[in-house]
Coordinates of C-alpha atoms in Angstrom, one line a residue:
Chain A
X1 CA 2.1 -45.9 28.7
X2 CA 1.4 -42.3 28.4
X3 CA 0.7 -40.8 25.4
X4 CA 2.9 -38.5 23.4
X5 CA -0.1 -36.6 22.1
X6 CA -3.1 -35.5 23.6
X7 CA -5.8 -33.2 21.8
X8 CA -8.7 -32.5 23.5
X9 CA -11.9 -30.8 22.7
X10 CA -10.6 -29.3 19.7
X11 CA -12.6 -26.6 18.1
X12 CA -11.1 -24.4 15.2
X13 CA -13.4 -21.5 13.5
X14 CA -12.2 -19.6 10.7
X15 CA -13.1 -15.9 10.1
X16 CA -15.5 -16.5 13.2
X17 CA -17.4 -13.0 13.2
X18 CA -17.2 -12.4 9.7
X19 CA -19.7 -13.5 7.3
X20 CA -17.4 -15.9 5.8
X21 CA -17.3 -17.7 9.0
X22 CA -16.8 -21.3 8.9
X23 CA -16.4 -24.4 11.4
X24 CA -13.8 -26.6 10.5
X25 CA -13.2 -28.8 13.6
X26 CA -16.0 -29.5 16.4
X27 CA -15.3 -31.0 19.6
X28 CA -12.2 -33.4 18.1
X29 CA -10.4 -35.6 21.0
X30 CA -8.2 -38.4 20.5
X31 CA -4.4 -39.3 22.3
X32 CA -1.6 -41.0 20.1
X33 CA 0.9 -43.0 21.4
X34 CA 4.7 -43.8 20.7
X35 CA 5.6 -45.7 17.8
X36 CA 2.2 -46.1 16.2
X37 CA 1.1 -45.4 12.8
X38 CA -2.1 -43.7 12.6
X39 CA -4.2 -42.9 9.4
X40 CA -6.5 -40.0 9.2
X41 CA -9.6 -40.4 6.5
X42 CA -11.8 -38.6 5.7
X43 CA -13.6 -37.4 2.9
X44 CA -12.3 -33.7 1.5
X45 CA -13.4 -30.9 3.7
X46 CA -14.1 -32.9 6.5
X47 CA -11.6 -31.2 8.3
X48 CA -8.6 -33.1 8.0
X49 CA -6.0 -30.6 6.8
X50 CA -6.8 -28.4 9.4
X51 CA -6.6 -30.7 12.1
X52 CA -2.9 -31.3 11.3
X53 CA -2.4 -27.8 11.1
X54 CA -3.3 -28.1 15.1
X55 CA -0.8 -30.4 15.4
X56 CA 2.4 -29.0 15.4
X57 CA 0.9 -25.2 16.1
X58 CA 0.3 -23.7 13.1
X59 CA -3.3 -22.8 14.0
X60 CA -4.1 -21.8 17.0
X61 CA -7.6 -23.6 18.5
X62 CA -10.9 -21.5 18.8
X63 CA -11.1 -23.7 22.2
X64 CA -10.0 -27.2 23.5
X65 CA -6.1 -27.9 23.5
X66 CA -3.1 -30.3 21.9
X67 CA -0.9 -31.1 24.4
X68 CA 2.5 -33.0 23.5
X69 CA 3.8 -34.7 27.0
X70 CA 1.0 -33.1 29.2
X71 CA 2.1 -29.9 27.8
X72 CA 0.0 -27.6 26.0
X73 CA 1.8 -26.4 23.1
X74 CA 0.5 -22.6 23.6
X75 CA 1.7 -22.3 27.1
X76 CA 4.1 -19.8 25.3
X77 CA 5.9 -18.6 22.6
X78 CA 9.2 -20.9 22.9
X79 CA 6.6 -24.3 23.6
X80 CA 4.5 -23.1 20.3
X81 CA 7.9 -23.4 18.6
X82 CA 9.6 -26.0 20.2
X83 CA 6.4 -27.8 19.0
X84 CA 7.4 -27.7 15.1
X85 CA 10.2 -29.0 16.2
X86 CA 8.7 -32.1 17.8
X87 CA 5.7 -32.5 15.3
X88 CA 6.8 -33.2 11.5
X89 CA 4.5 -31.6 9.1
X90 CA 4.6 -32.3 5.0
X91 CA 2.1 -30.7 3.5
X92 CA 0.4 -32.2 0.5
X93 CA 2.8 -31.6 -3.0
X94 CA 5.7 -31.0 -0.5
X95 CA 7.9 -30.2 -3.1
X96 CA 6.3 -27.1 -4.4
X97 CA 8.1 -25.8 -0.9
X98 CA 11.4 -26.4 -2.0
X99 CA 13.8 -23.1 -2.3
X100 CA 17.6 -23.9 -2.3
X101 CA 19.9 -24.1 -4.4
X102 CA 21.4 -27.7 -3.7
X103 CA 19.0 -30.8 -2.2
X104 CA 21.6 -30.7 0.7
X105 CA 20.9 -27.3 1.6
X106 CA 16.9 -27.7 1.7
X107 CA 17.0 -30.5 4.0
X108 CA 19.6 -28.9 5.9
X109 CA 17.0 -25.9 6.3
X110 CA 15.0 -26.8 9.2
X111 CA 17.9 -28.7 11.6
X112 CA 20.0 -25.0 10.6
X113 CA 16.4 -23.2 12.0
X114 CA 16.6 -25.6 15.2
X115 CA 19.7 -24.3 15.7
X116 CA 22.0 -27.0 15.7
X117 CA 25.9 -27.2 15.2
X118 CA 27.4 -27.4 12.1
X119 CA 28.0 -31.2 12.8
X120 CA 25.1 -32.5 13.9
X121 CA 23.2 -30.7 10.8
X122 CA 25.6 -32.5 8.4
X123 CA 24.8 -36.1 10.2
X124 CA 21.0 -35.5 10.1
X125 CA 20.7 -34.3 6.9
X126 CA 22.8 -37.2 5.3
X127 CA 20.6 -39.7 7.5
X128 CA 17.6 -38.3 6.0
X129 CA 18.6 -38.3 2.8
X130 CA 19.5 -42.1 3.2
X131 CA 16.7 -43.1 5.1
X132 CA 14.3 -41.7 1.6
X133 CA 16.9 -43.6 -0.6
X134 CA 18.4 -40.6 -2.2
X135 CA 22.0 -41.1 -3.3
X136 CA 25.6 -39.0 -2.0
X137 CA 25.8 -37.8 -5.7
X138 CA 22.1 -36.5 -5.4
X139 CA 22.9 -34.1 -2.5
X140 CA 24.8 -31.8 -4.6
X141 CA 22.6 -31.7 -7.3
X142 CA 19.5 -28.4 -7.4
X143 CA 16.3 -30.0 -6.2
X144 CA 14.5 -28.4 -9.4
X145 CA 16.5 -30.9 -12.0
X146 CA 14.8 -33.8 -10.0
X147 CA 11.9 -35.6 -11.1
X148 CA 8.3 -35.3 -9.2
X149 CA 9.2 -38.6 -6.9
X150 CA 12.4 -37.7 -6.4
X151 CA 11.3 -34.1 -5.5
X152 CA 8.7 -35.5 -2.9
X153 CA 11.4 -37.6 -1.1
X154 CA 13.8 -34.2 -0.5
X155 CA 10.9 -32.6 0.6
X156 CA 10.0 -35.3 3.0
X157 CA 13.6 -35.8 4.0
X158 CA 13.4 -32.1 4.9
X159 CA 11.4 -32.5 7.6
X160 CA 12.8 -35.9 8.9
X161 CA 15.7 -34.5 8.9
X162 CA 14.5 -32.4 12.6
X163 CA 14.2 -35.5 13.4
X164 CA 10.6 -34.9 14.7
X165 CA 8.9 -37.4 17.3
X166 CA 5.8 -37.5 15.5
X167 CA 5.9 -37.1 11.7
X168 CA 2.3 -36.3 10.0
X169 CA 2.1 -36.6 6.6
X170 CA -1.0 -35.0 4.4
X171 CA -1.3 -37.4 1.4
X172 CA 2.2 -38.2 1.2
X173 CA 1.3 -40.2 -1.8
X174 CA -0.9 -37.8 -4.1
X175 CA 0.4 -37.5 -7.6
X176 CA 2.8 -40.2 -7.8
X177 CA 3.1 -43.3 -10.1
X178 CA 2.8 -46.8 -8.7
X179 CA 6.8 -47.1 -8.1
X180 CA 6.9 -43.6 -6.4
X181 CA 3.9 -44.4 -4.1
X182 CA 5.5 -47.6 -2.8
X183 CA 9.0 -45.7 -1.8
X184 CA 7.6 -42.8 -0.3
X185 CA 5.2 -45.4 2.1
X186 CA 8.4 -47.4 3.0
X187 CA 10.5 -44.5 4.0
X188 CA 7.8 -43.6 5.9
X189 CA 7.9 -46.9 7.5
X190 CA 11.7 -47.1 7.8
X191 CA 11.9 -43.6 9.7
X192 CA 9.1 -45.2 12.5
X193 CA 11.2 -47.9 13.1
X194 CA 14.3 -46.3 13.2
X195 CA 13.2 -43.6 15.6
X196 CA 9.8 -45.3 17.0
X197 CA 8.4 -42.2 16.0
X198 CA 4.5 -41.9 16.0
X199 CA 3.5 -41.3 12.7
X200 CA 0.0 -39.7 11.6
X201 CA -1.1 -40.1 7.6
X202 CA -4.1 -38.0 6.0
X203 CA -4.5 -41.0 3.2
X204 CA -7.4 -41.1 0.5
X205 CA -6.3 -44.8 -0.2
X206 CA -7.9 -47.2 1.9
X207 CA -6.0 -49.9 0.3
X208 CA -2.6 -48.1 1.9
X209 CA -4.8 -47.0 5.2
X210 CA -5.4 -50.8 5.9
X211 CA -2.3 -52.4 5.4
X212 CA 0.2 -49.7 6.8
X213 CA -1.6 -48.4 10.1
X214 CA -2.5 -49.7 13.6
X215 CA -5.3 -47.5 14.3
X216 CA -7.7 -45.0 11.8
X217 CA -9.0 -41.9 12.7
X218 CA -12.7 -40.8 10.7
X219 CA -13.2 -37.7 10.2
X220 CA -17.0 -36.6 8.7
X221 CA -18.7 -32.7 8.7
X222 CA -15.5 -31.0 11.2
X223 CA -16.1 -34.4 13.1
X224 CA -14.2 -36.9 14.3
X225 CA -16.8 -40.1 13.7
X226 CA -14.1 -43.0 14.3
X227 CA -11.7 -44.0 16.2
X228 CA -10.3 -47.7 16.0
X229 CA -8.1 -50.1 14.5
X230 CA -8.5 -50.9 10.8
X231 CA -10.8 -54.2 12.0
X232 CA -12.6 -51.9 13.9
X233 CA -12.9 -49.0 11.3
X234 CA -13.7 -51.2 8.0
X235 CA -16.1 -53.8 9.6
X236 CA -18.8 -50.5 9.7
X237 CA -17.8 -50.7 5.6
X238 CA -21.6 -49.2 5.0
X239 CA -21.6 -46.3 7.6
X240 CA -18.1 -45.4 5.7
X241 CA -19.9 -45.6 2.5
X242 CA -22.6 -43.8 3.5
X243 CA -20.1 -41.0 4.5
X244 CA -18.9 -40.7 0.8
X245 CA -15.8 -42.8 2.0
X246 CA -14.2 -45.3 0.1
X247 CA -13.3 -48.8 1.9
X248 CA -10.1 -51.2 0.6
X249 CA -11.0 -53.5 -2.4
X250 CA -10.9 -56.4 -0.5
X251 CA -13.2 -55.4 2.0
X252 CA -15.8 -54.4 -0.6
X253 CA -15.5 -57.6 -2.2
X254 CA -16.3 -59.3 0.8
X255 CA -19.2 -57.2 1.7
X256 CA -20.3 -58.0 -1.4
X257 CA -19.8 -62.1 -0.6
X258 CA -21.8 -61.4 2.9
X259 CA -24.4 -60.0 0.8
X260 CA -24.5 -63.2 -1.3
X261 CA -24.4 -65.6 1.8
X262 CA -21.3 -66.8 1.9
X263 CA -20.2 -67.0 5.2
X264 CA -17.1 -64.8 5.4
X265 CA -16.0 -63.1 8.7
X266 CA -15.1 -59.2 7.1
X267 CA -11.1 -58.5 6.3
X268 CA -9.3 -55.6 4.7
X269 CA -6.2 -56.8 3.7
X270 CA -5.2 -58.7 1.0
X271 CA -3.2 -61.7 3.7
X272 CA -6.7 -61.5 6.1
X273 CA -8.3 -62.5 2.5
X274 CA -6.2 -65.3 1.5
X275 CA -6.8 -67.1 4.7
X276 CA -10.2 -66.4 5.3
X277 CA -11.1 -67.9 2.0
X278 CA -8.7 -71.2 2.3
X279 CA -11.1 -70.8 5.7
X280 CA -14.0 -71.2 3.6
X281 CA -12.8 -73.5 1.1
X282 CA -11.6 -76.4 3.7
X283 CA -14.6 -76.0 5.6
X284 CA -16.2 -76.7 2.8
X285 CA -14.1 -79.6 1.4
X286 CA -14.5 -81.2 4.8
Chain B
X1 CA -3.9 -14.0 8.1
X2 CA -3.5 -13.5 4.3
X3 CA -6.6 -14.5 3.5
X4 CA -8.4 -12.2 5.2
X5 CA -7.5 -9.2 3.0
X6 CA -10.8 -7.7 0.7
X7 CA -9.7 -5.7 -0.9
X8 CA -11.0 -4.8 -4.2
X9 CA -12.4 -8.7 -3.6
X10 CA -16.1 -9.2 -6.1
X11 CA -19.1 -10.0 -3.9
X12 CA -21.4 -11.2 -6.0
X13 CA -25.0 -10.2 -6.1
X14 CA -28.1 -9.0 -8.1
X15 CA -28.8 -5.2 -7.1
X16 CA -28.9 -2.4 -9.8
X17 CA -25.8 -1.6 -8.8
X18 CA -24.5 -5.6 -9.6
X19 CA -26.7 -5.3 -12.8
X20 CA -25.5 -2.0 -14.7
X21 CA -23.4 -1.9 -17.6
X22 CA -19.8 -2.1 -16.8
X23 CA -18.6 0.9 -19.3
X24 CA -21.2 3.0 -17.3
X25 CA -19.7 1.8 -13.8
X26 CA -16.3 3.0 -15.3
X27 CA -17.5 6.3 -16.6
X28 CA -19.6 6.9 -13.2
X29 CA -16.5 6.4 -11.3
X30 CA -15.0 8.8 -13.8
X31 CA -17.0 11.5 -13.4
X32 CA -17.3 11.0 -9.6
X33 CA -13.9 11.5 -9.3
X34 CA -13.8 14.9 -11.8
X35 CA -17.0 15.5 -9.2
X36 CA -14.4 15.0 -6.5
X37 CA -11.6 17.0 -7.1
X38 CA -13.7 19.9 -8.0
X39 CA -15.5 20.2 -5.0
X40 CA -14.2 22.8 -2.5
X41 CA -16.9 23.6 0.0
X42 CA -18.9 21.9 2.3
X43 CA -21.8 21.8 -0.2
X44 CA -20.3 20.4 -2.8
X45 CA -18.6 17.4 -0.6
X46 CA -22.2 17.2 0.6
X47 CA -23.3 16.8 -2.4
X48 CA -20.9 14.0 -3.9
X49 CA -21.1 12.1 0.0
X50 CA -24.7 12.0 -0.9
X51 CA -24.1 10.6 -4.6
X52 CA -21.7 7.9 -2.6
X53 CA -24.4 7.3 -0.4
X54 CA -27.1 6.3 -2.1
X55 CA -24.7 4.2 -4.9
X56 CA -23.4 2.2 -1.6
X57 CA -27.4 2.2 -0.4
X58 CA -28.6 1.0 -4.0
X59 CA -25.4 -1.7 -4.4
X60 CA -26.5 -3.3 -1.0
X61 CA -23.0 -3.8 -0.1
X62 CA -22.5 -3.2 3.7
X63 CA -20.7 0.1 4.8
X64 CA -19.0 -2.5 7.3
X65 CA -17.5 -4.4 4.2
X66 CA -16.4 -1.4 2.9
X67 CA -15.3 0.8 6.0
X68 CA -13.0 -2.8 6.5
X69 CA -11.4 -2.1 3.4
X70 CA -9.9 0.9 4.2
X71 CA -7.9 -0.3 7.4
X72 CA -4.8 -0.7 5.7
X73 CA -4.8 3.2 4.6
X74 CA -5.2 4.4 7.6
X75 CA -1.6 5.5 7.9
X76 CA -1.6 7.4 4.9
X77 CA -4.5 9.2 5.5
X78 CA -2.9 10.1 9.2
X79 CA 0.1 11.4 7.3
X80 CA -2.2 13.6 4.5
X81 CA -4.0 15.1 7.1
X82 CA -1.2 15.8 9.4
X83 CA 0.3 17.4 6.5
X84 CA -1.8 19.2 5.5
X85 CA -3.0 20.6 9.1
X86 CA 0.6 21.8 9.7
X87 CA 1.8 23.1 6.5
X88 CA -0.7 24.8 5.0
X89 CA -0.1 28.6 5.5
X90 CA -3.1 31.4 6.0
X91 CA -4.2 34.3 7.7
X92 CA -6.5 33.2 10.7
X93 CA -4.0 31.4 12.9
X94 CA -6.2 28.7 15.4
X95 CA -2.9 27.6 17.7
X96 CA 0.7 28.5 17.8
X97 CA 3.6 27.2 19.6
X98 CA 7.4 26.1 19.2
X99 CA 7.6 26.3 15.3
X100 CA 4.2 25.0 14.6
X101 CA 1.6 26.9 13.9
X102 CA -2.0 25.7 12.7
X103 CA -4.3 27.9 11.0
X104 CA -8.3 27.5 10.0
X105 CA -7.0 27.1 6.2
X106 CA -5.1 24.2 7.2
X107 CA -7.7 22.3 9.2
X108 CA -10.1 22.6 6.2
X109 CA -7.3 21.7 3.9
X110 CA -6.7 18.4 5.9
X111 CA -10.5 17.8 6.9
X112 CA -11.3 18.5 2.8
X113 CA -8.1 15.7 1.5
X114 CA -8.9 12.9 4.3
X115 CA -12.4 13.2 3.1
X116 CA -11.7 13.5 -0.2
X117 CA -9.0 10.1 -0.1
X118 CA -11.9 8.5 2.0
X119 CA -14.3 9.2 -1.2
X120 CA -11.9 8.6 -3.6
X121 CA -11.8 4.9 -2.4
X122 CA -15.0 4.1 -1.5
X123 CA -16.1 4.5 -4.9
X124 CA -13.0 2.4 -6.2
X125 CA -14.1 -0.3 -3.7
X126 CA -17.8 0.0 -4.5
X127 CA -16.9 -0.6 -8.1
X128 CA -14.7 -3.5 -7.8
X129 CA -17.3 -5.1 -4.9
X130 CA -20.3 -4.5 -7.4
X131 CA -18.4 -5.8 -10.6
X132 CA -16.6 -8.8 -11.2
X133 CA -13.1 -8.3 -12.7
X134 CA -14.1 -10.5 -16.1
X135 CA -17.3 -7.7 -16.8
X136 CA -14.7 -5.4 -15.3
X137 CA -12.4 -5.6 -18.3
X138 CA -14.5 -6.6 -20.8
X139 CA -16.1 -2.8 -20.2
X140 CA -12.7 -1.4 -20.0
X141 CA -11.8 -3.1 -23.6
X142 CA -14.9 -1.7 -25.0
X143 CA -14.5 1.6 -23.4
X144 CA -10.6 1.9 -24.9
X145 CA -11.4 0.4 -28.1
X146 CA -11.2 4.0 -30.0
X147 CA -7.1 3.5 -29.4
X148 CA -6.6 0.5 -31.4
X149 CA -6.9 3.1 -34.0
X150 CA -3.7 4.4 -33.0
X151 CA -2.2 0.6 -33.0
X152 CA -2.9 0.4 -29.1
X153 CA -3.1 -3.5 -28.4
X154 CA -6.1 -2.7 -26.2
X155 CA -7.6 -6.6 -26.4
X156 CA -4.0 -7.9 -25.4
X157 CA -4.2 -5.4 -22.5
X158 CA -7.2 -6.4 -21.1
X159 CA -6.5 -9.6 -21.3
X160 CA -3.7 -9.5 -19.3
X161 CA -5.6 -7.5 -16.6
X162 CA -8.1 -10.2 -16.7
X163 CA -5.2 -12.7 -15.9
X164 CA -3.8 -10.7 -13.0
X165 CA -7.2 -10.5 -11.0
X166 CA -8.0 -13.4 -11.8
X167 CA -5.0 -14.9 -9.9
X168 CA -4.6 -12.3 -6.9
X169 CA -6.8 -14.9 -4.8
X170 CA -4.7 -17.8 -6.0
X171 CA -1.7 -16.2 -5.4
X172 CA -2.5 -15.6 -1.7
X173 CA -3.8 -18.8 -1.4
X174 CA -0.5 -20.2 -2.7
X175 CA 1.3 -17.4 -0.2
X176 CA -0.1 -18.8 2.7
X177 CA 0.4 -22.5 2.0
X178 CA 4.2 -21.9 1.8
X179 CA 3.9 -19.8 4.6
X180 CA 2.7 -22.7 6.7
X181 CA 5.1 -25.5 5.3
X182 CA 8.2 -23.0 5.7
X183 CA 6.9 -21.7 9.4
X184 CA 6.8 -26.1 9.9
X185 CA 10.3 -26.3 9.0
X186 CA 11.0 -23.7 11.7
X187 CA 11.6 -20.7 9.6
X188 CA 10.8 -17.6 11.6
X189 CA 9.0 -14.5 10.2
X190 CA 7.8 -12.6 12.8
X191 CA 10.7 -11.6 14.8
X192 CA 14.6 -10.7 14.2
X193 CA 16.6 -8.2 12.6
X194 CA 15.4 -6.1 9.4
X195 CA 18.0 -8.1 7.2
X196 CA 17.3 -11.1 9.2
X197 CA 13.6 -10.8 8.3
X198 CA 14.3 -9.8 4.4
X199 CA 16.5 -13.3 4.4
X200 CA 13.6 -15.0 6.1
X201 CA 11.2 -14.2 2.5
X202 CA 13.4 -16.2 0.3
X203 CA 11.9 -19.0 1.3
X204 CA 8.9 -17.9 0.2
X205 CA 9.5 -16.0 -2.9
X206 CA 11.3 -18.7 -4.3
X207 CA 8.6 -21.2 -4.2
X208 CA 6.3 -18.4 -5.0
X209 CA 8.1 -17.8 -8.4
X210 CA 8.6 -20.8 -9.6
X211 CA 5.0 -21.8 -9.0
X212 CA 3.5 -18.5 -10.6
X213 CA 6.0 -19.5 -13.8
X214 CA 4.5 -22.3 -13.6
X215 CA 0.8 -21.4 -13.8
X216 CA 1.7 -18.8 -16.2
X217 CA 2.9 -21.4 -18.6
X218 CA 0.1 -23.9 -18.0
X219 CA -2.4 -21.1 -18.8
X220 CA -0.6 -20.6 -21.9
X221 CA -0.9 -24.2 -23.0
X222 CA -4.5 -24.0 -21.6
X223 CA -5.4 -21.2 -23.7
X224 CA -3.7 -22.3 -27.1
X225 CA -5.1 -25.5 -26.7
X226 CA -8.9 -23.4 -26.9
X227 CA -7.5 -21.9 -30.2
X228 CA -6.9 -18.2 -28.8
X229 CA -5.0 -16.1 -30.8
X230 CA -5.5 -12.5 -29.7
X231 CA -8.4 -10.5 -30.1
X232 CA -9.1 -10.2 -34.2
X233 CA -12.3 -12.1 -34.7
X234 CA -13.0 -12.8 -31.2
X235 CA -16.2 -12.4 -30.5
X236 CA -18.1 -12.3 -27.1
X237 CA -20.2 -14.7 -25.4
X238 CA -21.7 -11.4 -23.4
X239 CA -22.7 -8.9 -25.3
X240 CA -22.4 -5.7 -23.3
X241 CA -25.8 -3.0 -24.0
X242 CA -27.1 -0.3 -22.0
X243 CA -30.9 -0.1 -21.0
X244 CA -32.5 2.3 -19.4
X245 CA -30.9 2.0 -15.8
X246 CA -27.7 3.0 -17.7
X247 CA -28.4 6.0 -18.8
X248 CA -30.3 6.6 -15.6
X249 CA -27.0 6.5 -14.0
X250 CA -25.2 8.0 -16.6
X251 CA -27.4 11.2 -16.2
X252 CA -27.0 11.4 -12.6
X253 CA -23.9 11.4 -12.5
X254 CA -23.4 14.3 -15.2
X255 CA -25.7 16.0 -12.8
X256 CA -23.6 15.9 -9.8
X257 CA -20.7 17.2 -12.1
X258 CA -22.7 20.2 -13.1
X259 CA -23.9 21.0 -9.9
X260 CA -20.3 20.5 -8.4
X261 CA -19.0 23.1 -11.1
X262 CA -21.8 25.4 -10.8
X263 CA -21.5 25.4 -6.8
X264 CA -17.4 25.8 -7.2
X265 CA -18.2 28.7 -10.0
X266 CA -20.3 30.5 -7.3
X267 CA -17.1 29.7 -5.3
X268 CA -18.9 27.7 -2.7

């Protein structure tokens, strides 16, 4: 299958010739594919945020290119735009971007900017605001008398609402309670199935970066260092240490087993756990 | 991008310029200014370019830093001197033709106010680059403290100056992250009608506002919470003195003002 995103040899530097200059992104490649769920780690100013920023063409590379169907996204003006279009971006604390008056009208911001009818605005904007669990009552209502979660989710909707094919998400979680958290991620979740939309997540929880996605992106010092599925990823659970990285509770606890001499094959979910160690403990009762 | 602006940004640094009292910064840019505006010859702009001169050479700043700084005046300093150049009347006329006529008066009156606006603000840049804004308006407070005599709130006032430099940066930091999530939802700045384009900012304003509110009201809390209640009985964790470099300066500067005078006495 070919993929939907290609970035290739990405280099971004900022205020290059000044002598504030700064590299942010060295020589990043990677290709995402339809329908999968990618996380992006990394530890904070690796580069992470401005990666995304590639993405849908709000930074323009140094050198290298992000090319969305074989075509690069600065070919021209119209493509660079079109782009935005196709690649969902929420920012981290989303909702500090809201501006309208009612929670309909914000969401209803970006399909009015595609330039859609009237129609086809109203049916995306109440399926977004569905698909993040916010009620009919709730569309009417200013976005400023919500509370933080609630806030987060109209943001989020906002940009679902263009009905992007890839949706990229910059620590969709941060700042939420426990309750809040687990929406948000199955929204998330919903909107990929329901559109089999590629969806890429900058995530400082490994715990959420292990269960939820199919492949993990590591990025290290403007580098990307990884590239993998979660197996892949969190069985080299030192060298992720050793980058300052976190890996998911689970995993370290099993580490920690290896290290004792158990003999535990290494998992990062908390289902891989249960079996492994009914594994272990039949082996041993036989 | 936003970020890129410098001006009146602190560089921070150790030179004598970095190091000198910030009252005698102020009164140094005071009296080059009075230097300034009393200069009218060649000489006596000689004279004060090589007062700014050395004060750039000694701060260590560099002249690329500064000369950077003044990009976004260029278009006022196009329309002074054009001004000037064509509407300044006099005796010895250089060129004449259609209704414009441009005489020797005027291309020293234009030559003398482009230099003179190109002075002015290198020295404001030199002291905002050499001092940084807290020193900045703790010498300011000092300096204006004679007015609380008269009931001024002088502390109250510096304190809010403080508070606006302090969160110019943060501001345009704030500015360009908006920017960036509004341009992702396909809002479109760059091109379109004038009213199209004023429309196109409340998108940004709003978000703008209701986080500056925002901050303004955390600070408050922040600052309560350290017990702050205005300026009686505060006292300063800096003490401001001035040594000998100070009044070093200090006598400079009263130097180029006397020589400045005396020069535009002799009318040169």
């Amino acid at each position: 299958m070919e993929p939907i995103l290609q970035v290739e040899n990405l280099h971004h530097i900022y205020s290059a010739g000044t002598p504030f200059e700064h590299i942010a992104l060295e020589d990043v490649s990677f290709c995402a594919h339809r329908g999968e769920f990618i996380g992006i780690i990394g530890h904070t100013g690796s580069g992470k945020s401005t990666l995304v920023q590639h993405l849908n063409g709000l930074l323009k590379p140094t050198s290298g290119s992000v090319k969305l169907d074989g075509v690069d996204i600065w070919m021209d003006k119209e493509t660079t735009r079109a782009s935005r279009f196709r690649v969902g971006l929420v920012f981290q604390y989303p909702e500090y971007q809201l501006f309208e008056e009612t929670v309909y009208k914000d969401i209803a911001f970006g399909p009015k900017n595609m330039g859609l009818s009237q129609e086809e605005v109203d049916r995306r904007v109440r399926e977004a605001a569905d698909l993040v669990g916010l009620t009919e009552e709730q569309l009417d209502v200013s976005p400023f008398d919500l509370s933080g979660g609630q806030k987060r989710r109209v943001a989020i909707a906002g940009v679902i609402a263009m009905e992007p094919e890839i949706l990229i998400l910059d620590e969709p979680t941060a700042g939420l309670d426990p309750e809040g958290r687990a929406e948000v991620l199955s929204n998330i979740e919903n909107y990929r199935k329901a559109k089999n939309a590629t969806i890429m997540m900058v995530s400082h929880s490994m715990n959420d970066a292990a269960r939820l996605t199919d492949r993990l992106l590591v990025m290290s010092d403007s580098r990307l260092v990884m590239d993998g599925t979660p197996m892949e990823v969190f069985s080299r659970g030192q060298e992720l240490l050793d980058m300052g990285l976190d890996i998911p509770d689970v995993t370290r606890v099993f580490l920690h087993l290896q290290k004792m001499g158990i003999p535990v094959k290494a998992v990062y979910t908390r289902e891989q756990a249960v079996a492994e160690l009914l594994r272990i403990k039949e082996a041993a009762d036989a | 991008m936003l970020k890129d602006i410098t001006l009146g940004q602190y560089f921070p640094g150790v030179s004598v310029a970095h190091r000198l009292d910030p009252r005698t910064k102020l009164i140094i840019l005071i009296g080059y200014i009075v230097a300034l505006f009393s200069a009218k010859s060649w000489i006596s702009y000689g004279v004060s370019f090589a007062f700014l001169a050395s004060a750039i050479a000694v701060s260590g700043i560099p002249v690329k830093s500064i000369v950077r700084g003044m990009k976004p005046l260029v278009m006022i300093l196009v329309f002074t001197g054009l001004l000037n150049l064509f509407f300044t009347g006099g005796e010895t006329v250089l060129l004449s033709f259609w209704k414009v006529t441009i005489t020797l008066e005027g291309l020293r009156r234009a030559i003398f106010m482009v230099l003179r606006i190109l002075m002015l603000i290198s020295g404001t840049f030199l002291l905002t680059y050499t001092t940084s804004p807290i020193s900045l308006t703790d010498g300011l407070e000092s300096l204006l403290s004679p007015l609380k005599k008269i009931h001024l709130p002088v502390h109250e006032l510096s304190m809010m100056m403080c508070i606006a430099l302090r969160f110019i940066p943060t501001l345009i930091e704030e500015t360009d992250k908006i920017m960036s999530a509004q341009k992702a939802r396909g809002a479109n700045f760059e091109t379109g009608k004038l009213l199209d384009r004023v429309k196109a900012l409340v998108p940004i304003l709003v978000p703008l506002f209701i986080s500056a509110f925002r901050r303004a009201d955390e600070l408050a809390t922040a600052m309560e919470c350290r017990c702050y209640q205005g300026g009686d009985g505060r006292t300063k964790m800096k003490l401001l003195r001035l040594c000998r470099n100070d009044y070093f300066a200090l006598l400079l500067t009263a130097a180029l003002i006397a020589v400045v005078i005396l020069l535009a006495g002799f009318s040169l």
